[in-house]
């Protein structure tokens, strides 16, 4: 009896559902401008989606209408649809999840529209879709992974669109090469050298769509003339010359917070330079001042701070402007350049003879008297060591190290360039050596070493420039051109033209240096600011095909 009762109840529910369905069909009124049959609705010239459509309809066609956009869940009340045709309407936009709820849809045709925007997740959920046509819509690109959800796709038609075959389309190129679906030929409409070629057949050059960017990471409320990065026992520090606070501020990298934090403060009088040097177990900071002499401070582990180690013999140095530290033939040296009218730039050498009470840097050679020097740069070229001094009053002069006398000897000058504020050497391509010359008046310049001399290869308009700073991350070489009157311009080396091209602008108020920081598998650029906050920018990899 119980089995019979259950069977009878089941039959009753089925009959009830059948009667409801029949009544639903019987009461349905075909929308104006549409033709309706038991399973199909065809609308011509309509301006909007019909409001009342039976939930069990399996074919809907809307053509020559004026529907402008497909929004989320627009077809959610039609779960039985197997075919949807939206040809020759006025569609410009297809938004995320526009076809949500259509789990049975097999055929989707959206042809002859003017689609300007189709979002990344517009086709999400169409796992049973076998045939898709987006032909003749005038589209120039498709968002990355648009077809990600289309597991059952057999045929795709993209003819009649104007795809730009650039980095934004690279994902489609990869997808077409790997899909099992039959796809129509996709012809490129540009850029120029790609026009008319088949996207399917183009090669996939590695790294072509990879770029970089500089993202603001930290603002440090310290005005500084320079920033010198150094490492000690796997920790990273930066020494900042802060003349307004009469100090050399030492910052330490916090591996947990991923920021620089204050570590020590070396007080002084009108500090204009802080330069680090690590010699065996000596961690030293050279501090140059306009008043009160210049000194060397040494890190004392027991006190966890820098303490006075040595007073630098200044002799005729009255206006120190730059410190250049270098190692040559196993010995350590530094040069302090003097920008006063009667000053002498001086070379110092490290001596470590405790038995004679001589551990420290001592004056070794006087250079370039009476020329108001502004900067020094040590560079090794063709197996020889050179020292280049820039000056307010003449072209940069070049000294060469004489291995017989163990002194720097005059070698020549950098021709046709006067009033150089700073000189920086850098390498591109492993062997080629260049100079970046910062000129406040006129153009700053890039020179290349060839045939035992430097020759100009590029001029960069830079009126008012305070620095032309080269730096590199891996094989990407940059120049930062900064002044007190405008944004800092970042240039990127272009291997094809063998020159620097404009890359982007970043804002640092009155920048004075750009220094690379590598830490925690991340890369940064530290920029000192003379009149504002010193800035840290993260150097990030950008995939232009995303």
Coordinates of C-alpha atoms in Angstrom, one line a residue:
X1 CA 0.0 0.0 0.0
X2 CA 2.8 2.4 0.9
X3 CA 4.6 1.8 -2.4
X4 CA 1.3 2.4 -4.3
X5 CA 0.7 5.6 -2.3
X6 CA 4.2 6.9 -3.1
X7 CA 3.8 6.1 -6.8
X8 CA 0.4 7.9 -6.9
X9 CA 1.8 11.0 -5.2
X10 CA 4.7 11.1 -7.7
X11 CA 2.3 10.9 -10.7
X12 CA 0.2 13.6 -9.2
X13 CA 3.2 16.0 -8.9
X14 CA 4.2 15.2 -12.5
X15 CA 0.7 15.9 -13.8
X16 CA 0.5 19.1 -11.8
X17 CA 3.8 20.3 -13.3
X18 CA 2.7 19.4 -16.8
X19 CA -0.6 21.4 -16.4
X20 CA 1.3 24.4 -15.0
X21 CA 3.7 24.3 -18.0
X22 CA 0.8 24.1 -20.5
X23 CA -1.0 27.0 -18.8
X24 CA 2.2 29.0 -18.8
X25 CA 2.6 28.4 -22.6
X26 CA -1.1 29.1 -23.1
X27 CA -0.9 32.4 -21.2
X28 CA 2.3 33.7 -22.8
X29 CA 1.9 36.7 -25.1
X30 CA 4.5 37.0 -27.9
X31 CA 6.3 40.3 -27.5
X32 CA 5.7 43.0 -30.1
X33 CA 8.0 42.7 -33.1
X34 CA 8.7 39.1 -32.4
X35 CA 7.7 35.8 -33.8
X36 CA 7.1 32.9 -31.4
X37 CA 6.8 29.2 -31.6
X38 CA 6.8 26.5 -29.0
X39 CA 10.6 26.6 -28.4
X40 CA 11.8 29.6 -30.4
X41 CA 11.5 33.4 -30.3
X42 CA 12.8 35.7 -33.1
X43 CA 12.7 39.4 -32.6
X44 CA 13.5 42.0 -35.3
X45 CA 14.1 45.7 -34.7
X46 CA 13.4 45.7 -31.0
X47 CA 14.9 48.3 -28.6
X48 CA 15.1 46.2 -25.5
X49 CA 15.1 42.7 -24.2
X50 CA 11.5 41.2 -23.9
X51 CA 10.4 41.3 -20.3
X52 CA 8.3 38.1 -20.3
X53 CA 9.8 35.0 -21.9
X54 CA 9.0 31.4 -20.9
X55 CA 11.8 29.9 -18.8
X56 CA 11.9 26.8 -21.0
X57 CA 12.5 28.6 -24.3
X58 CA 15.6 27.1 -26.0
X59 CA 16.3 29.5 -28.9
X60 CA 16.3 33.3 -28.8
X61 CA 17.3 35.5 -31.8
X62 CA 17.3 39.3 -31.7
X63 CA 18.4 41.0 -34.9
X64 CA 18.6 44.6 -36.3
X65 CA 17.7 46.1 -33.0
X66 CA 19.1 48.9 -30.9
X67 CA 20.2 47.2 -27.8
X68 CA 23.3 49.0 -26.6
X69 CA 24.7 46.8 -23.8
X70 CA 24.5 43.4 -22.2
X71 CA 24.6 43.6 -18.4
X72 CA 25.1 41.0 -15.7
X73 CA 22.5 38.3 -15.5
X74 CA 20.4 39.7 -18.4
X75 CA 19.4 36.2 -19.5
X76 CA 19.3 34.6 -16.1
X77 CA 15.6 33.8 -16.4
X78 CA 16.2 31.7 -19.5
X79 CA 18.1 28.7 -18.2
X80 CA 17.1 26.4 -21.0
X81 CA 18.6 28.5 -23.8
X82 CA 20.7 26.5 -26.2
X83 CA 21.0 29.1 -29.0
X84 CA 21.3 32.9 -28.6
X85 CA 21.7 35.1 -31.6
X86 CA 22.3 38.9 -31.2
X87 CA 23.3 40.0 -34.7
X88 CA 23.2 43.5 -36.2
X89 CA 22.2 45.3 -33.1
X90 CA 23.8 48.4 -31.7
X91 CA 25.9 46.6 -29.0
X92 CA 28.9 48.5 -27.8
X93 CA 29.4 46.9 -24.3
X94 CA 29.3 43.4 -22.9
X95 CA 29.8 43.3 -19.2
X96 CA 31.0 40.7 -16.7
X97 CA 28.7 37.7 -16.3
X98 CA 26.3 38.9 -19.1
X99 CA 25.4 35.3 -19.8
X100 CA 25.3 33.9 -16.2
X101 CA 22.7 31.2 -15.8
X102 CA 23.0 29.9 -19.4
X103 CA 24.6 26.7 -18.4
X104 CA 23.1 24.8 -21.4
X105 CA 23.9 27.4 -24.1
X106 CA 25.7 25.8 -27.0
X107 CA 25.5 28.4 -29.8
X108 CA 26.3 32.1 -29.3
X109 CA 26.3 34.5 -32.2
X110 CA 27.1 38.2 -31.7
X111 CA 27.9 39.5 -35.2
X112 CA 27.7 42.8 -37.0
X113 CA 27.7 45.1 -33.9
X114 CA 30.1 47.9 -32.9
X115 CA 31.6 46.4 -29.7
X116 CA 33.9 48.9 -27.9
X117 CA 34.1 47.2 -24.5
X118 CA 34.0 43.5 -23.7
X119 CA 35.1 42.7 -20.1
X120 CA 37.4 39.9 -19.0
X121 CA 34.6 37.8 -17.5
X122 CA 31.9 38.5 -20.0
X123 CA 31.7 34.9 -21.1
X124 CA 32.1 33.3 -17.7
X125 CA 30.1 30.2 -17.0
X126 CA 29.5 29.1 -20.6
X127 CA 31.0 25.7 -20.1
X128 CA 28.7 23.9 -22.6
X129 CA 29.3 26.5 -25.4
X130 CA 30.5 24.8 -28.6
X131 CA 30.1 27.5 -31.2
X132 CA 31.0 31.2 -30.7
X133 CA 31.0 34.0 -33.3
X134 CA 32.2 37.5 -32.6
X135 CA 32.6 38.3 -36.3
X136 CA 32.4 41.8 -37.8
X137 CA 32.3 43.8 -34.6
X138 CA 35.2 46.1 -35.4
X139 CA 37.0 45.1 -32.1
X140 CA 40.7 46.1 -31.8
X141 CA 41.5 43.9 -28.8
X142 CA 40.1 41.2 -26.5
X143 CA 40.7 41.1 -22.7
X144 CA 43.2 38.5 -21.5
X145 CA 41.7 35.0 -20.9
X146 CA 38.3 36.0 -22.3
X147 CA 37.8 32.3 -23.4
X148 CA 39.1 30.8 -20.2
X149 CA 35.8 29.2 -19.2
X150 CA 34.9 27.8 -22.6
X151 CA 35.8 24.2 -22.0
X152 CA 33.6 22.7 -24.7
X153 CA 34.3 25.2 -27.5
X154 CA 34.7 23.6 -31.0
X155 CA 34.5 26.6 -33.4
X156 CA 35.4 30.3 -33.0
X157 CA 34.8 33.0 -35.6
X158 CA 36.7 36.3 -35.1
X159 CA 36.7 37.5 -38.7
X160 CA 36.0 41.1 -39.6
X161 CA 37.6 42.7 -36.6
X162 CA 40.5 45.2 -36.5
X163 CA 42.9 43.6 -34.0
X164 CA 46.1 45.4 -33.1
X165 CA 48.8 42.7 -32.9
X166 CA 50.7 44.2 -30.0
X167 CA 51.4 43.1 -26.4
X168 CA 47.7 43.4 -25.5
X169 CA 46.9 40.7 -28.1
X170 CA 49.8 38.4 -27.2
X171 CA 47.6 36.2 -24.9
X172 CA 45.2 35.6 -27.9
X173 CA 48.2 34.6 -30.0
X174 CA 49.2 32.0 -27.4
X175 CA 45.6 30.8 -27.0
X176 CA 45.1 30.3 -30.7
X177 CA 48.3 28.2 -30.9
X178 CA 47.2 25.9 -28.1
X179 CA 43.4 25.6 -28.4
X180 CA 41.7 22.5 -29.8
X181 CA 38.9 24.5 -31.2
X182 CA 38.8 25.4 -34.9
X183 CA 39.4 29.1 -35.2
X184 CA 39.0 31.5 -38.1
X185 CA 42.1 33.3 -39.4
X186 CA 42.7 36.5 -37.3
X187 CA 44.3 39.2 -39.5
X188 CA 46.3 42.0 -37.9
X189 CA 45.2 45.6 -38.8
X190 CA 48.4 47.0 -37.2
X191 CA 50.8 48.2 -36.1
X192 CA 52.4 49.0 -39.5
X193 CA 54.8 46.0 -39.9
X194 CA 52.1 43.6 -38.7
X195 CA 49.3 44.8 -41.0
X196 CA 47.7 42.0 -43.0
X197 CA 49.6 39.2 -41.2
X198 CA 47.9 36.3 -39.5
X199 CA 48.0 36.5 -35.7
X200 CA 47.9 32.7 -35.6
X201 CA 51.3 32.5 -37.5
X202 CA 53.3 35.2 -35.7
X203 CA 56.3 34.1 -33.6
X204 CA 56.3 34.6 -29.8
X205 CA 59.5 36.7 -29.1
X206 CA 60.5 36.1 -25.5
X207 CA 60.3 39.2 -23.2
X208 CA 59.0 41.6 -25.8
X209 CA 55.9 42.3 -23.8
X210 CA 57.7 42.7 -20.5
X211 CA 58.3 46.2 -19.2
X212 CA 59.0 47.8 -15.9
X213 CA 57.7 50.6 -13.7
X214 CA 58.7 52.7 -10.7
X215 CA 56.0 52.5 -7.9
X216 CA 56.2 54.8 -4.9
X217 CA 57.1 52.7 -1.9
X218 CA 58.2 55.0 1.0
X219 CA 58.5 58.7 1.7
X220 CA 61.2 59.6 4.2
X221 CA 60.8 63.0 5.9
X222 CA 64.5 63.9 5.6
X223 CA 66.0 66.5 3.3
X224 CA 69.3 65.2 2.0
X225 CA 72.2 66.0 -0.4
X226 CA 73.1 62.4 -1.1
X227 CA 72.2 58.8 -0.3
X228 CA 74.9 56.1 -0.2
X229 CA 73.8 52.4 0.1
X230 CA 76.1 49.9 1.9
X231 CA 75.8 46.4 3.4
X232 CA 77.3 44.9 6.5
X233 CA 76.6 41.4 7.8
X234 CA 73.7 40.9 5.4
X235 CA 72.0 44.1 6.6
X236 CA 71.4 47.0 4.3
X237 CA 72.0 50.7 5.2
X238 CA 71.8 54.1 3.6
X239 CA 73.9 57.1 4.8
X240 CA 72.2 60.4 4.0
X241 CA 73.9 63.8 4.1
X242 CA 71.3 66.1 5.7
X243 CA 72.7 69.6 5.9
X244 CA 69.5 71.2 7.2
X245 CA 69.6 69.0 10.3
X246 CA 73.4 69.2 10.5
X247 CA 73.8 65.4 10.5
X248 CA 74.6 62.3 8.6
X249 CA 71.5 60.1 9.0
X250 CA 72.0 56.3 8.8
X251 CA 68.9 54.3 7.9
X252 CA 68.6 50.5 8.2
X253 CA 66.4 48.3 6.0
X254 CA 63.7 46.6 8.1
X255 CA 63.2 43.1 6.6
X256 CA 59.8 42.7 8.4
X257 CA 58.2 46.0 7.7
X258 CA 59.9 46.2 4.3
X259 CA 60.9 49.9 4.8
X260 CA 63.9 51.9 5.8
X261 CA 64.0 53.0 9.5
X262 CA 66.3 55.3 11.4
X263 CA 69.4 53.5 12.8
X264 CA 71.8 56.2 13.8
X265 CA 72.4 60.0 13.6
X266 CA 75.9 61.4 13.2
X267 CA 75.7 65.1 14.2
X268 CA 78.0 67.7 12.6
X269 CA 78.1 71.2 11.1
X270 CA 76.7 71.7 7.6
X271 CA 77.2 68.1 6.5
X272 CA 77.4 68.0 2.7
X273 CA 78.6 64.4 2.2
X274 CA 78.3 61.0 3.7
X275 CA 80.1 58.1 2.0
X276 CA 80.5 54.6 3.3
X277 CA 83.4 52.2 2.8
X278 CA 83.7 48.6 4.3
X279 CA 87.3 47.5 4.6
X280 CA 87.7 44.0 6.2
X281 CA 86.0 44.4 9.6
X282 CA 86.0 48.2 9.5
X283 CA 82.6 49.7 8.6
X284 CA 83.3 53.4 8.0
X285 CA 81.4 56.5 7.1
X286 CA 83.2 59.5 5.7
X287 CA 81.5 62.7 6.7
X288 CA 82.5 66.0 4.9
X289 CA 81.4 69.3 6.4
X290 CA 81.6 73.0 5.4
X291 CA 82.5 73.9 8.9
X292 CA 84.3 72.1 11.7
X293 CA 86.4 69.8 9.5
X294 CA 85.6 66.4 8.1
X295 CA 85.7 63.1 9.9
X296 CA 85.6 59.4 9.6
X297 CA 83.2 57.4 11.8
X298 CA 83.5 53.7 12.6
X299 CA 80.7 51.3 13.5
X300 CA 81.2 49.9 17.0
X301 CA 79.3 46.7 17.5
X302 CA 79.4 46.8 21.3
X303 CA 77.7 50.2 21.2
X304 CA 75.6 49.5 18.1
X305 CA 76.4 53.0 16.7
X306 CA 79.0 54.9 14.8
X307 CA 81.7 56.7 16.8
X308 CA 84.5 59.1 15.9
X309 CA 87.4 57.2 14.3
X310 CA 89.5 59.8 12.6
X311 CA 89.7 63.4 11.7
X312 CA 90.5 63.9 8.0
X313 CA 93.6 65.9 7.1
X314 CA 92.1 68.7 5.1
X315 CA 95.0 71.0 4.4
X316 CA 93.7 73.3 1.6
X317 CA 90.2 71.8 1.3
X318 CA 87.8 74.5 2.3
X319 CA 84.6 73.6 0.4
X320 CA 84.2 69.9 0.0
X321 CA 81.7 69.0 -2.8
X322 CA 82.0 65.2 -3.5
X323 CA 83.6 62.0 -2.2
X324 CA 84.6 59.2 -4.5
X325 CA 85.7 55.9 -2.9
X326 CA 87.4 53.2 -4.9
X327 CA 89.8 50.3 -4.7
X328 CA 92.8 50.0 -6.9
X329 CA 95.5 47.2 -7.0
X330 CA 94.2 46.0 -3.6
X331 CA 94.4 49.4 -1.9
X332 CA 91.6 51.6 -0.8
X333 CA 91.4 55.3 -1.7
X334 CA 89.0 58.2 -1.7
X335 CA 89.0 61.7 -3.3
X336 CA 87.5 64.8 -1.8
X337 CA 86.9 67.4 -4.5
X338 CA 87.1 71.0 -3.4
X339 CA 84.8 73.6 -5.1
X340 CA 86.3 76.6 -3.5
X341 CA 88.3 79.1 -5.7
X342 CA 91.7 78.3 -4.1
X343 CA 91.1 74.7 -3.1
X344 CA 92.9 71.5 -4.0
X345 CA 91.1 68.2 -4.6
X346 CA 92.9 65.6 -2.5
X347 CA 93.5 61.9 -2.8
X348 CA 93.6 59.8 0.4
X349 CA 94.9 56.3 0.9
X350 CA 94.0 53.6 3.5
X351 CA 96.9 52.6 5.8
X352 CA 96.6 49.7 8.3
X353 CA 99.8 49.7 10.4
X354 CA 98.7 49.5 14.0
X355 CA 102.4 49.1 15.2
X356 CA 103.1 52.6 13.8
X357 CA 99.7 53.9 15.0
X358 CA 98.7 54.4 11.4
X359 CA 95.2 52.9 10.8
X360 CA 93.0 55.1 8.7
X361 CA 93.0 57.3 5.6
X362 CA 95.9 59.7 5.1
X363 CA 96.5 62.3 2.4
X364 CA 98.4 60.9 -0.5
X365 CA 98.3 63.3 -3.5
X366 CA 97.0 66.8 -4.3
X367 CA 95.2 67.3 -7.6
X368 CA 93.9 70.0 -9.8
X369 CA 94.6 73.2 -7.9
X370 CA 92.5 76.4 -8.3
X371 CA 89.7 74.9 -10.6
X372 CA 86.6 74.8 -8.3
X373 CA 86.0 71.0 -8.8
X374 CA 82.5 69.7 -8.5
X375 CA 82.7 65.9 -8.9
X376 CA 85.1 63.0 -9.2
X377 CA 84.7 59.6 -10.9
X378 CA 87.0 56.6 -10.9
X379 CA 86.8 54.3 -13.9
X380 CA 88.9 51.4 -15.3
X381 CA 89.3 51.4 -19.1
X382 CA 91.4 49.1 -21.3
X383 CA 93.3 47.7 -18.2
X384 CA 94.1 51.2 -16.9
X385 CA 92.8 53.2 -14.0
X386 CA 91.5 56.8 -14.6
X387 CA 90.2 59.5 -12.4
X388 CA 87.9 62.2 -14.0
X389 CA 87.4 65.5 -12.3
X390 CA 84.6 67.9 -13.4
X391 CA 84.8 71.6 -12.8
X392 CA 82.9 74.9 -12.8
X393 CA 85.6 76.6 -14.8
X394 CA 86.8 74.2 -17.5
X395 CA 86.1 70.9 -19.3
X396 CA 86.4 67.7 -17.2
X397 CA 90.0 66.6 -16.8
X398 CA 91.3 63.0 -17.0
X399 CA 94.1 61.6 -14.8
X400 CA 95.6 58.2 -15.4
X401 CA 97.3 56.0 -12.7
X402 CA 101.0 55.6 -13.3
X403 CA 102.2 52.2 -12.0
X404 CA 105.8 53.4 -11.8
X405 CA 105.3 56.5 -9.7
X406 CA 102.1 55.2 -8.0
X407 CA 100.5 58.6 -8.7
X408 CA 97.7 60.0 -10.9
X409 CA 99.2 61.8 -13.9
X410 CA 97.4 64.3 -16.2
X411 CA 96.1 62.5 -19.3
X412 CA 93.8 64.9 -21.1
X413 CA 90.3 66.2 -20.9
X414 CA 86.7 65.5 -22.1
X415 CA 86.5 67.8 -25.1
X416 CA 83.8 70.4 -25.9
X417 CA 82.0 70.3 -22.6
X418 CA 82.3 73.0 -19.9
X419 CA 80.5 73.7 -16.6
X420 CA 79.9 70.1 -15.7
X421 CA 78.3 69.5 -12.3
X422 CA 78.7 65.8 -12.1
X423 CA 80.3 62.9 -14.0
X424 CA 79.1 59.3 -13.7
X425 CA 80.6 56.2 -15.5
X426 CA 78.5 53.2 -16.4
X427 CA 78.6 50.2 -18.7
X428 CA 76.1 48.9 -21.2
X429 CA 76.3 45.6 -23.0
X430 CA 79.1 44.2 -20.8
X431 CA 82.1 46.0 -22.4
X432 CA 81.1 49.5 -23.6
X433 CA 81.8 52.3 -21.1
X434 CA 79.9 55.5 -21.1
X435 CA 79.9 58.8 -19.2
X436 CA 76.9 60.7 -18.1
X437 CA 77.7 64.4 -17.8
X438 CA 75.3 66.7 -15.8
X439 CA 75.2 70.2 -17.2
X440 CA 73.1 72.9 -15.5
X441 CA 73.3 75.2 -18.5
X442 CA 72.6 73.7 -22.0
X443 CA 72.4 70.0 -22.7
X444 CA 73.5 67.2 -20.5
X445 CA 75.5 64.6 -22.4
X446 CA 76.2 60.9 -22.8
X447 CA 79.7 60.0 -24.1
X448 CA 81.2 56.7 -25.1
X449 CA 84.7 55.5 -24.7
X450 CA 86.3 54.5 -28.0
X451 CA 89.8 54.7 -29.5
X452 CA 91.2 55.8 -26.2
X453 CA 89.0 58.8 -25.9
X454 CA 85.4 59.8 -25.0
X455 CA 83.1 61.0 -27.9
X456 CA 79.6 62.3 -27.6
X457 CA 76.7 59.9 -28.6
X458 CA 73.7 61.8 -27.2
X459 CA 72.6 65.2 -25.9
X460 CA 69.7 65.5 -23.6
X461 CA 68.0 68.9 -23.2
X462 CA 68.4 69.7 -19.5
X463 CA 68.4 73.3 -18.6
X464 CA 68.6 73.6 -14.8
X465 CA 69.6 69.9 -14.4
X466 CA 71.2 68.9 -11.1
X467 CA 71.9 65.3 -11.9
X468 CA 72.1 62.9 -14.8
X469 CA 72.3 59.6 -12.9
X470 CA 72.8 56.2 -14.6
X471 CA 71.5 53.0 -12.8
X472 CA 70.6 49.5 -13.9
X473 CA 68.4 46.6 -12.9
X474 CA 69.6 43.4 -14.7
X475 CA 69.9 44.2 -18.4
X476 CA 67.7 47.3 -18.2
X477 CA 69.8 50.5 -18.1
X478 CA 68.3 53.8 -17.1
X479 CA 69.2 57.5 -16.8
X480 CA 67.5 59.8 -14.3
X481 CA 67.6 63.4 -15.4
X482 CA 66.5 65.6 -12.4
X483 CA 66.2 69.3 -11.8
X484 CA 64.7 71.6 -9.2
X485 CA 62.1 72.9 -11.6
X486 CA 60.3 69.9 -13.1
X487 CA 59.6 66.2 -12.8
X488 CA 62.5 63.8 -13.0
X489 CA 62.7 62.2 -16.5
X490 CA 63.6 58.5 -16.6
X491 CA 65.2 57.4 -19.8
X492 CA 65.7 53.7 -20.9
X493 CA 68.5 52.3 -23.0
X494 CA 67.3 51.2 -26.4
X495 CA 69.7 48.6 -27.9
X496 CA 68.5 49.0 -31.4
X497 CA 69.1 52.8 -31.6
X498 CA 72.1 52.6 -29.2
X499 CA 70.7 55.5 -27.3
X500 CA 68.4 56.4 -24.3
X501 CA 64.7 57.0 -25.0
X502 CA 62.2 58.7 -22.7
X503 CA 60.5 56.1 -20.5
X504 CA 58.5 58.0 -17.8
X505 CA 58.3 60.9 -15.4
X506 CA 58.5 60.5 -11.6
X507 CA 58.2 63.2 -9.0
X508 CA 61.0 63.9 -6.4
X509 CA 61.3 67.5 -5.1
X510 CA 64.8 68.8 -5.9
X511 CA 66.5 65.3 -6.4
X512 CA 70.2 64.9 -5.7
X513 CA 70.8 61.2 -6.2
X514 CA 69.3 57.9 -7.4
X515 CA 70.8 54.8 -5.8
X516 CA 69.8 51.1 -6.4
X517 CA 68.8 49.0 -3.5
X518 CA 68.5 45.2 -3.8
X519 CA 66.9 43.4 -0.9
X520 CA 64.4 40.6 -0.1
X521 CA 64.2 39.6 -3.8
X522 CA 62.8 43.0 -4.5
X523 CA 64.5 46.0 -6.1
X524 CA 64.2 49.7 -5.3
X525 CA 65.6 53.0 -6.2
X526 CA 66.4 55.4 -3.4
X527 CA 66.3 59.1 -4.3
X528 CA 67.6 61.9 -2.0
X529 CA 65.7 65.2 -2.0
X530 CA 67.4 68.5 -1.1
X531 CA 64.1 70.4 -0.4
X532 CA 61.5 67.7 0.3
X533 CA 61.0 64.1 1.4
X534 CA 63.5 61.5 0.2
X535 CA 61.7 58.9 -1.8
X536 CA 62.0 55.1 -2.3
X537 CA 60.5 53.7 -5.5
X538 CA 60.1 50.0 -6.1
X539 CA 61.2 48.7 -9.5
X540 CA 58.5 46.3 -10.6
X541 CA 58.1 44.0 -13.7
X542 CA 55.0 44.8 -15.8
X543 CA 53.5 42.3 -18.2
X544 CA 52.0 44.5 -21.0
X545 CA 49.9 41.5 -22.3
X546 CA 47.8 41.4 -19.1

